[in-house]
Amino acid sequence: MARRHVDEPIDVGPFTLRGRVYLPAHQPGLAAGGQVTDQYIAYHRQRARAGAAMQVTGATPVAPSAEWADICLWNIDESIVPGYQRLAAAVHEEGGRMIAQLAHPGPTEVEGVEVLGASRDFSEVSRQVAVAATTAQLDRIVDEYTRAADRCRRGELDGVEISMAHGLLLAAFLSPLTNHRDDEYGGDFARRLAYPLRVLDAVRQALGPEQALGVRLGADDLVPGGLRPDEAGRVAAAIEDRIDYLSVMVGNNNRLESRTRHWPPTPARPGLFRSVVRTVRNHVNAVPVAGVGRILTLDLAEDMIASGDADMVGMVRAQIADPALLPMSRSGRESDVRPCVGANVCVNSLMLRRPLTCMINPDVATSVDDTEADPLDGMRVVVVGGGPAGLEAARRAARRGAWVALLERRTVLGGRMAQWGQAPSRQEFSKWIRWQQQQLRGMDVDIHLGVTADAARVLSFGPDVVVVATGAPAVPVDLPTDGSVEVLSADAVFARGAASGRVIVHDAVGDLDGALIADFLDASRCDAVLTTSRIHVGEGEGTNTLVPMLRHLADRDIPTIERVRPVGIDDGRVRLEGVFGGPDQWIRADVLVGWAGGDPDTSLIGELRAAGVEALAIGDQLRPRRVTDATADAKRMADNLRPPTTPPGPQPEESRA
């Protein structure tokens, strides 16, 4: 195989990196009290071992910050230095390079008296008003950057990346959207650049010649009146003689939709910011320029570099979903890479200041591979239910060497996740289901589709343990009706494959389930209307997936009615009562589809336990929740399996190959 561009070394300041794919700045959420933890080190060690050329910490405040409290590193005093040294040593042992991103939140700060910007600004996200920083405050912040950079140097890291992105303090000075000063730090292009240059010069002096200095540059505010790629290219040209590399990003964290667009969920196209990176790179001659943004495969990274869009490529979410992406892709095993499907559970959890979570990789917070557990040779495991919990349980048990049979009553695998994957906005979910099917077949899991798994059938396999992952059927809709409007559950709609006429989808839960049902029905050419009894559509959903879904619903012209509940059907109309009062509304409809969550049938568990078989409930069978919980349940179950203490009996006839 010809050597690929992604595998070529590249010089970054004083270092030569071993390749061109790296792990850009992001918060793994594994710090504690602002300090490096063993979990934080394990996370970065695992990805360095997999071949990441360079890794960058998440934005690390140079002054105390409420925005980055709890689960983020703080570089505000000497206590960070020993942790940096441990982190650097771990990454260096695996042949990688470790960089710290330093930042001041500025106008993105969420509380306190020092919510500072270049000028007054209001955050749509935190609902805070930022005030213009005084010259005395700006002088102090330069000193804070200087001392933080020196701690990075003494922490034996390989360098520093300065954040000038996402609407943080330095980005606020660069953007005409947020800089309206009339002093030496505002006005024309040169004066807007003056303060960021001052910080760069101070950091460079503190680092010395043996550490690299990079910049993450926000190249597009994604807001009218903000910084645009061509002007960002001028910024890049003005700073390249002071830095060793440039990482290009987009978005402004003080504008609600802009914030969600810079780390977009599915169905945003992979590599969607490559044209922005190319625009900036066209202005730069002396330093490598890195591109990021839903780069999900090594092939896409190769194409971006080969085409001249970027010199390096950063991959975060794809390496969260599968930390072995690089070595497997390089060895021709691309189909074995667990695919990132853009659910953005990772982003939503971090925005809630929780440790990093992944819907499809429940190992992400521990960075421990499940093959490191004791083998289960000789164990017979029967998994009932082929939804996310059952698929993950079967895969993990088989990886540890158990003989596994999987029984599913439908003729397809995937459970409710396969249902949601029929909505246009979530079609990428099918990639993970196909990946699971491939993995199970490769491990000779005995898959039975279209079968009813009663106790007798399950016991005929002679199991040592049975994992019950049969999910939770949708709760039926119950309201007075004259029969003039057809009433269906969500399961019935997906089983039928469509509905006709005007369809009201009512969501009583408040996540995105109702929106996905409406999205699916709209694609089947129904006249869908989404109603909810919650305060607003997707009330309980994370911001990063809620905002794009609201945009998607608007783009599809799917109307929404909020704070109502159906209370009756009469003469082809659904009567909607206001949750907080007000007059009733009557909406004409042909079909009403209700979503109020699921209700598990636990009878099989009881029958199996009565027969003396160890039966374990996971996923919605245990309690209706989300896919992330289902895969986490499967991990915990599989991690706790122990091989049988007695030799296995004769293999039942029915399960023999």
Tab-separated table of N, CA, C and O in Angstrom, residues 429-514:
chain	number	residue	atom	x	y	z
A	429	PHE	N	-27.809	6.554	12.644
A	429	PHE	CA	-27.866	5.552	13.706
A	429	PHE	C	-27.750	4.139	13.138
A	429	PHE	O	-27.259	3.227	13.803
A	430	SER	N	-28.203	3.958	11.896
A	430	SER	CA	-28.159	2.626	11.291
A	430	SER	C	-26.726	2.140	11.102
A	430	SER	O	-26.481	0.927	11.035
A	431	LYS	N	-25.747	3.069	11.034
A	431	LYS	CA	-24.348	2.650	10.881
A	431	LYS	C	-23.901	1.812	12.077
A	431	LYS	O	-23.180	0.826	11.918
A	432	TRP	N	-24.316	2.219	13.263
A	432	TRP	CA	-23.909	1.478	14.460
A	432	TRP	C	-24.592	0.127	14.511
A	432	TRP	O	-23.990	-0.876	14.907
A	433	ILE	N	-25.862	0.064	14.091
A	433	ILE	CA	-26.565	-1.218	14.083
A	433	ILE	C	-25.904	-2.175	13.095
A	433	ILE	O	-25.692	-3.360	13.390
A	434	ARG	N	-25.546	-1.665	11.913
A	434	ARG	CA	-24.854	-2.523	10.934
A	434	ARG	C	-23.502	-2.977	11.473
A	434	ARG	O	-23.088	-4.124	11.262
A	435	TRP	N	-22.806	-2.074	12.165
A	435	TRP	CA	-21.513	-2.439	12.751
A	435	TRP	C	-21.693	-3.552	13.784
A	435	TRP	O	-20.918	-4.522	13.813
A	436	GLN	N	-22.707	-3.437	14.624
A	436	GLN	CA	-22.975	-4.480	15.610
A	436	GLN	C	-23.255	-5.817	14.928
A	436	GLN	O	-22.729	-6.866	15.339
A	437	GLN	N	-24.079	-5.797	13.881
A	437	GLN	CA	-24.380	-7.039	13.168
A	437	GLN	C	-23.108	-7.680	12.622
A	437	GLN	O	-22.909	-8.900	12.727
A	438	GLN	N	-22.250	-6.870	12.047
A	438	GLN	CA	-20.996	-7.389	11.488
A	438	GLN	C	-20.122	-7.982	12.582
A	438	GLN	O	-19.533	-9.063	12.404
A	439	GLN	N	-20.015	-7.288	13.715
A	439	GLN	CA	-19.194	-7.790	14.808
A	439	GLN	C	-19.738	-9.121	15.334
A	439	GLN	O	-18.975	-10.057	15.598
A	440	LEU	N	-21.045	-9.211	15.495
A	440	LEU	CA	-21.639	-10.442	16.022
A	440	LEU	C	-21.430	-11.607	15.073
A	440	LEU	O	-21.113	-12.729	15.498
A	441	ARG	N	-21.611	-11.367	13.791
A	441	ARG	CA	-21.393	-12.452	12.823
A	441	ARG	C	-19.932	-12.887	12.824
A	441	ARG	O	-19.630	-14.078	12.704
A	442	GLY	N	-19.018	-11.905	12.941
A	442	GLY	CA	-17.600	-12.233	12.945
A	442	GLY	C	-17.185	-13.051	14.150
A	442	GLY	O	-16.158	-13.743	14.114
A	443	MET	N	-17.966	-12.979	15.229
A	443	MET	CA	-17.667	-13.756	16.438
A	443	MET	C	-18.571	-14.972	16.559
A	443	MET	O	-18.641	-15.588	17.627
A	444	ASP	N	-19.280	-15.306	15.470
A	444	ASP	CA	-20.125	-16.513	15.413
A	444	ASP	C	-21.222	-16.518	16.470
A	444	ASP	O	-21.580	-17.578	17.015
A	445	VAL	N	-21.762	-15.355	16.767
A	445	VAL	CA	-22.926	-15.310	17.652
A	445	VAL	C	-24.106	-15.945	16.926
A	445	VAL	O	-24.353	-15.680	15.741
A	446	ASP	N	-24.828	-16.791	17.626
A	446	ASP	CA	-25.949	-17.540	17.050
A	446	ASP	C	-27.201	-16.647	17.088
A	446	ASP	O	-27.863	-16.527	18.124
A	447	ILE	N	-27.531	-16.011	15.962
A	447	ILE	CA	-28.605	-15.020	15.910
A	447	ILE	C	-29.887	-15.666	15.403
A	447	ILE	O	-29.898	-16.327	14.359
A	448	HIS	N	-30.981	-15.473	16.137
A	448	HIS	CA	-32.297	-15.985	15.771
A	448	HIS	C	-33.252	-14.805	15.672
A	448	HIS	O	-33.542	-14.145	16.680
A	449	LEU	N	-33.756	-14.523	14.478
A	449	LEU	CA	-34.687	-13.422	14.253
A	449	LEU	C	-36.097	-13.953	14.056
A	449	LEU	O	-36.295	-15.078	13.587
A	450	GLY	N	-37.082	-13.116	14.420
A	450	GLY	CA	-38.472	-13.484	14.211
A	450	GLY	C	-38.929	-14.615	15.099
A	450	GLY	O	-39.804	-15.399	14.706
A	451	VAL	N	-38.363	-14.721	16.312
A	451	VAL	CA	-38.736	-15.806	17.218
A	451	VAL	C	-39.293	-15.230	18.517
A	451	VAL	O	-38.892	-14.160	18.960
A	452	THR	N	-40.215	-15.956	19.110
A	452	THR	CA	-40.752	-15.591	20.413
A	452	THR	C	-39.932	-16.295	21.486
A	452	THR	O	-39.890	-17.530	21.531
A	453	ALA	N	-39.297	-15.524	22.310
A	453	ALA	CA	-38.369	-16.096	23.300
A	453	ALA	C	-39.109	-16.346	24.611
A	453	ALA	O	-38.954	-15.604	25.583
A	454	ASP	N	-39.922	-17.415	24.658
A	454	ASP	CA	-40.535	-17.788	25.929
A	454	ASP	C	-39.512	-18.570	26.752
A	454	ASP	O	-38.418	-18.905	26.280
A	455	ALA	N	-39.878	-18.876	27.989
A	455	ALA	CA	-38.924	-19.519	28.898
A	455	ALA	C	-38.456	-20.866	28.357
A	455	ALA	O	-37.266	-21.204	28.441
A	456	ALA	N	-39.380	-21.637	27.790
A	456	ALA	CA	-39.000	-22.959	27.294
A	456	ALA	C	-37.969	-22.855	26.183
A	456	ALA	O	-36.981	-23.621	26.156
A	457	ARG	N	-38.158	-21.930	25.278
A	457	ARG	CA	-37.202	-21.790	24.173
A	457	ARG	C	-35.848	-21.323	24.694
A	457	ARG	O	-34.799	-21.822	24.262
A	458	VAL	N	-35.849	-20.390	25.606
A	458	VAL	CA	-34.581	-19.904	26.149
A	458	VAL	C	-33.842	-21.018	26.871
A	458	VAL	O	-32.633	-21.215	26.690
A	459	LEU	N	-34.563	-21.777	27.676
A	459	LEU	CA	-33.921	-22.845	28.444
A	459	LEU	C	-33.394	-23.957	27.554
A	459	LEU	O	-32.465	-24.684	27.932
A	460	SER	N	-33.946	-24.105	26.356
A	460	SER	CA	-33.485	-25.163	25.456
A	460	SER	C	-32.043	-24.958	25.003
A	460	SER	O	-31.403	-25.886	24.512
A	461	PHE	N	-31.513	-23.758	25.184
A	461	PHE	CA	-30.121	-23.477	24.815
A	461	PHE	C	-29.138	-23.853	25.927
A	461	PHE	O	-27.923	-23.729	25.746
A	462	GLY	N	-29.661	-24.279	27.086
A	462	GLY	CA	-28.777	-24.649	28.185
A	462	GLY	C	-27.915	-23.503	28.681
A	462	GLY	O	-26.705	-23.681	28.872
A	463	PRO	N	-28.501	-22.335	28.947
A	463	PRO	CA	-27.671	-21.179	29.305
A	463	PRO	C	-27.137	-21.238	30.729
A	463	PRO	O	-27.792	-21.767	31.636
A	464	ASP	N	-25.949	-20.681	30.909
A	464	ASP	CA	-25.449	-20.400	32.259
A	464	ASP	C	-26.047	-19.100	32.778
A	464	ASP	O	-26.242	-18.936	33.982
A	465	VAL	N	-26.295	-18.177	31.882
A	465	VAL	CA	-26.899	-16.897	32.253
A	465	VAL	C	-27.738	-16.415	31.077
A	465	VAL	O	-27.384	-16.641	29.912
A	466	VAL	N	-28.858	-15.784	31.396
A	466	VAL	CA	-29.723	-15.189	30.381
A	466	VAL	C	-29.769	-13.682	30.620
A	466	VAL	O	-29.983	-13.229	31.752
A	467	VAL	N	-29.544	-12.930	29.562
A	467	VAL	CA	-29.620	-11.471	29.623
A	467	VAL	C	-30.910	-11.053	28.931
A	467	VAL	O	-31.094	-11.295	27.733
A	468	VAL	N	-31.810	-10.460	29.687
A	468	VAL	CA	-33.109	-10.061	29.143
A	468	VAL	C	-33.051	-8.574	28.806
A	468	VAL	O	-32.915	-7.720	29.683
A	469	ALA	N	-33.131	-8.299	27.503
A	469	ALA	CA	-33.034	-6.923	26.998
A	469	ALA	C	-34.168	-6.679	26.013
A	469	ALA	O	-33.950	-6.233	24.891
A	470	THR	N	-35.381	-6.997	26.460
A	470	THR	CA	-36.535	-6.953	25.562
A	470	THR	C	-37.184	-5.582	25.472
A	470	THR	O	-38.231	-5.436	24.843
A	471	GLY	N	-36.573	-4.589	26.096
A	471	GLY	CA	-37.060	-3.231	25.929
A	471	GLY	C	-38.355	-2.968	26.659
A	471	GLY	O	-38.734	-3.681	27.598
A	472	ALA	N	-39.055	-1.929	26.210
A	472	ALA	CA	-40.293	-1.506	26.853
A	472	ALA	C	-41.260	-1.038	25.780
A	472	ALA	O	-41.054	0.028	25.190
A	473	PRO	N	-42.299	-1.819	25.483
A	473	PRO	CA	-43.264	-1.388	24.471
A	473	PRO	C	-43.866	-0.033	24.804
A	473	PRO	O	-44.020	0.330	25.977
A	474	ALA	N	-44.200	0.713	23.778
A	474	ALA	CA	-44.757	2.047	23.968
A	474	ALA	C	-46.080	1.983	24.721
A	474	ALA	O	-46.922	1.118	24.469
A	475	VAL	N	-46.260	2.900	25.658
A	475	VAL	CA	-47.510	2.998	26.413
A	475	VAL	C	-48.635	3.399	25.460
A	475	VAL	O	-48.492	4.360	24.695
A	476	PRO	N	-49.754	2.674	25.457
A	476	PRO	CA	-50.840	3.020	24.531
A	476	PRO	C	-51.520	4.330	24.913
A	476	PRO	O	-51.504	4.747	26.070
A	477	VAL	N	-52.117	4.974	23.910
A	477	VAL	CA	-52.854	6.214	24.129
A	477	VAL	C	-54.243	5.865	24.661
A	477	VAL	O	-54.921	4.993	24.115
A	478	ASP	N	-54.655	6.544	25.713
A	478	ASP	CA	-55.960	6.264	26.314
A	478	ASP	C	-56.694	7.576	26.531
A	478	ASP	O	-56.338	8.371	27.409
A	479	LEU	N	-57.708	7.850	25.715
A	479	LEU	CA	-58.523	9.048	25.877
A	479	LEU	C	-59.877	8.829	25.236
A	479	LEU	O	-60.020	7.974	24.347
A	480	PRO	N	-60.900	9.570	25.652
A	480	PRO	CA	-62.236	9.398	25.073
A	480	PRO	C	-62.233	9.696	23.577
A	480	PRO	O	-61.635	10.675	23.133
A	481	THR	N	-62.894	8.840	22.785
A	481	THR	CA	-62.904	9.030	21.343
A	481	THR	C	-64.177	8.469	20.742
A	481	THR	O	-64.738	7.486	21.248
A	482	ASP	N	-64.634	9.096	19.676
A	482	ASP	CA	-65.776	8.567	18.943
A	482	ASP	C	-65.331	7.701	17.773
A	482	ASP	O	-66.152	7.277	16.958
A	483	GLY	N	-64.011	7.456	17.662
A	483	GLY	CA	-63.478	6.609	16.613
A	483	GLY	C	-63.253	7.298	15.290
A	483	GLY	O	-62.844	6.648	14.318
A	484	SER	N	-63.466	8.622	15.237
A	484	SER	CA	-63.315	9.333	13.964
A	484	SER	C	-61.861	9.630	13.625
A	484	SER	O	-61.556	10.012	12.488
A	485	VAL	N	-60.954	9.478	14.575
A	485	VAL	CA	-59.515	9.661	14.358
A	485	VAL	C	-58.812	8.377	14.795
A	485	VAL	O	-59.054	7.881	15.902
A	486	GLU	N	-57.996	7.818	13.926
A	486	GLU	CA	-57.265	6.606	14.284
A	486	GLU	C	-56.202	6.936	15.325
A	486	GLU	O	-55.467	7.920	15.191
A	487	VAL	N	-56.122	6.136	16.373
A	487	VAL	CA	-55.169	6.351	17.455
A	487	VAL	C	-54.127	5.231	17.420
A	487	VAL	O	-54.478	4.048	17.481
A	488	LEU	N	-52.858	5.610	17.313
A	488	LEU	CA	-51.775	4.636	17.191
A	488	LEU	C	-50.685	4.913	18.218
A	488	LEU	O	-50.448	6.066	18.599
A	489	SER	N	-50.008	3.854	18.616
A	489	SER	CA	-48.787	4.027	19.412
A	489	SER	C	-47.615	4.271	18.473
A	489	SER	O	-47.705	4.011	17.263
A	490	ALA	N	-46.513	4.746	19.012
A	490	ALA	CA	-45.317	4.956	18.193
A	490	ALA	C	-44.843	3.642	17.582
A	490	ALA	O	-44.447	3.597	16.410
A	491	ASP	N	-44.893	2.550	18.352
A	491	ASP	CA	-44.457	1.258	17.821
A	491	ASP	C	-45.301	0.841	16.625
A	491	ASP	O	-44.786	0.302	15.631
A	492	ALA	N	-46.605	1.104	16.701
A	492	ALA	CA	-47.489	0.719	15.605
A	492	ALA	C	-47.182	1.508	14.342
A	492	ALA	O	-47.216	0.972	13.231
A	493	VAL	N	-46.863	2.782	14.509
A	493	VAL	CA	-46.542	3.617	13.343
A	493	VAL	C	-45.287	3.113	12.648
A	493	VAL	O	-45.245	2.961	11.423
A	494	PHE	N	-44.241	2.819	13.415
A	494	PHE	CA	-43.001	2.342	12.802
A	494	PHE	C	-43.180	0.948	12.204
A	494	PHE	O	-42.593	0.633	11.163
A	495	ALA	N	-43.999	0.108	12.849
A	495	ALA	CA	-44.254	-1.219	12.296
A	495	ALA	C	-45.012	-1.128	10.979
A	495	ALA	O	-44.748	-1.877	10.034
A	496	ARG	N	-45.930	-0.169	10.897
A	496	ARG	CA	-46.707	0.022	9.676
A	496	ARG	C	-45.856	0.663	8.582
A	496	ARG	O	-46.061	0.435	7.392
A	497	GLY	N	-44.892	1.495	8.995
A	497	GLY	CA	-43.996	2.131	8.030
A	497	GLY	C	-44.446	3.484	7.558
A	497	GLY	O	-43.703	4.176	6.865
A	498	ALA	N	-45.653	3.914	7.919
A	498	ALA	CA	-46.156	5.213	7.481
A	498	ALA	C	-47.541	5.419	8.074
A	498	ALA	O	-48.107	4.548	8.735
A	499	ALA	N	-48.091	6.596	7.843
A	499	ALA	CA	-49.483	6.908	8.119
A	499	ALA	C	-49.920	7.852	7.017
A	499	ALA	O	-49.094	8.288	6.198
A	500	SER	N	-51.196	8.145	6.962
A	500	SER	CA	-51.666	9.000	5.875
A	500	SER	C	-52.512	10.132	6.416
A	500	SER	O	-53.060	10.058	7.518
A	501	GLY	N	-52.613	11.197	5.600
A	501	GLY	CA	-53.422	12.337	5.978
A	501	GLY	C	-52.739	13.226	6.989
A	501	GLY	O	-51.515	13.316	7.037
A	502	ARG	N	-53.532	13.890	7.800
A	502	ARG	CA	-52.989	14.787	8.821
A	502	ARG	C	-52.778	14.005	10.110
A	502	ARG	O	-53.711	13.386	10.636
A	503	VAL	N	-51.563	14.036	10.609
A	503	VAL	CA	-51.196	13.232	11.767
A	503	VAL	C	-50.714	14.152	12.882
A	503	VAL	O	-49.779	14.935	12.696
A	504	ILE	N	-51.353	14.061	14.036
A	504	ILE	CA	-50.878	14.759	15.230
A	504	ILE	C	-50.001	13.802	16.021
A	504	ILE	O	-50.417	12.686	16.367
A	505	VAL	N	-48.789	14.220	16.274
A	505	VAL	CA	-47.877	13.461	17.133
A	505	VAL	C	-47.839	14.168	18.475
A	505	VAL	O	-47.465	15.351	18.549
A	506	HIS	N	-48.254	13.463	19.528
A	506	HIS	CA	-48.231	14.103	20.847
A	506	HIS	C	-47.143	13.482	21.716
A	506	HIS	O	-47.101	12.266	21.927
A	507	ASP	N	-46.272	14.333	22.242
A	507	ASP	CA	-45.157	13.903	23.085
A	507	ASP	C	-45.424	14.343	24.515
A	507	ASP	O	-45.571	15.539	24.792
A	508	ALA	N	-45.465	13.374	25.430
A	508	ALA	CA	-45.659	13.673	26.841
A	508	ALA	C	-44.375	13.548	27.647
A	508	ALA	O	-44.391	13.737	28.865
A	509	VAL	N	-43.258	13.220	26.973
A	509	VAL	CA	-42.013	12.926	27.681
A	509	VAL	C	-41.086	14.137	27.728
A	509	VAL	O	-40.546	14.497	28.766
A	510	GLY	N	-40.835	14.753	26.565
A	510	GLY	CA	-40.028	15.968	26.561
A	510	GLY	C	-38.594	15.789	26.131
A	510	GLY	O	-37.798	16.705	26.291
A	511	ASP	N	-38.229	14.621	25.576
A	511	ASP	CA	-36.935	14.489	24.915
A	511	ASP	C	-37.193	14.691	23.414
A	511	ASP	O	-38.112	15.427	23.048
A	512	LEU	N	-36.410	14.071	22.559
A	512	LEU	CA	-36.602	14.281	21.128
A	512	LEU	C	-37.423	13.187	20.458
A	512	LEU	O	-37.603	13.215	19.237
A	513	ASP	N	-37.943	12.234	21.239
A	513	ASP	CA	-38.659	11.114	20.644
A	513	ASP	C	-39.833	11.584	19.786
A	513	ASP	O	-40.018	11.126	18.653
A	514	GLY	N	-40.656	12.471	20.320
A	514	GLY	CA	-41.795	12.963	19.558
A	514	GLY	C	-41.374	13.664	18.288
A	514	GLY	O	-42.001	13.503	17.232
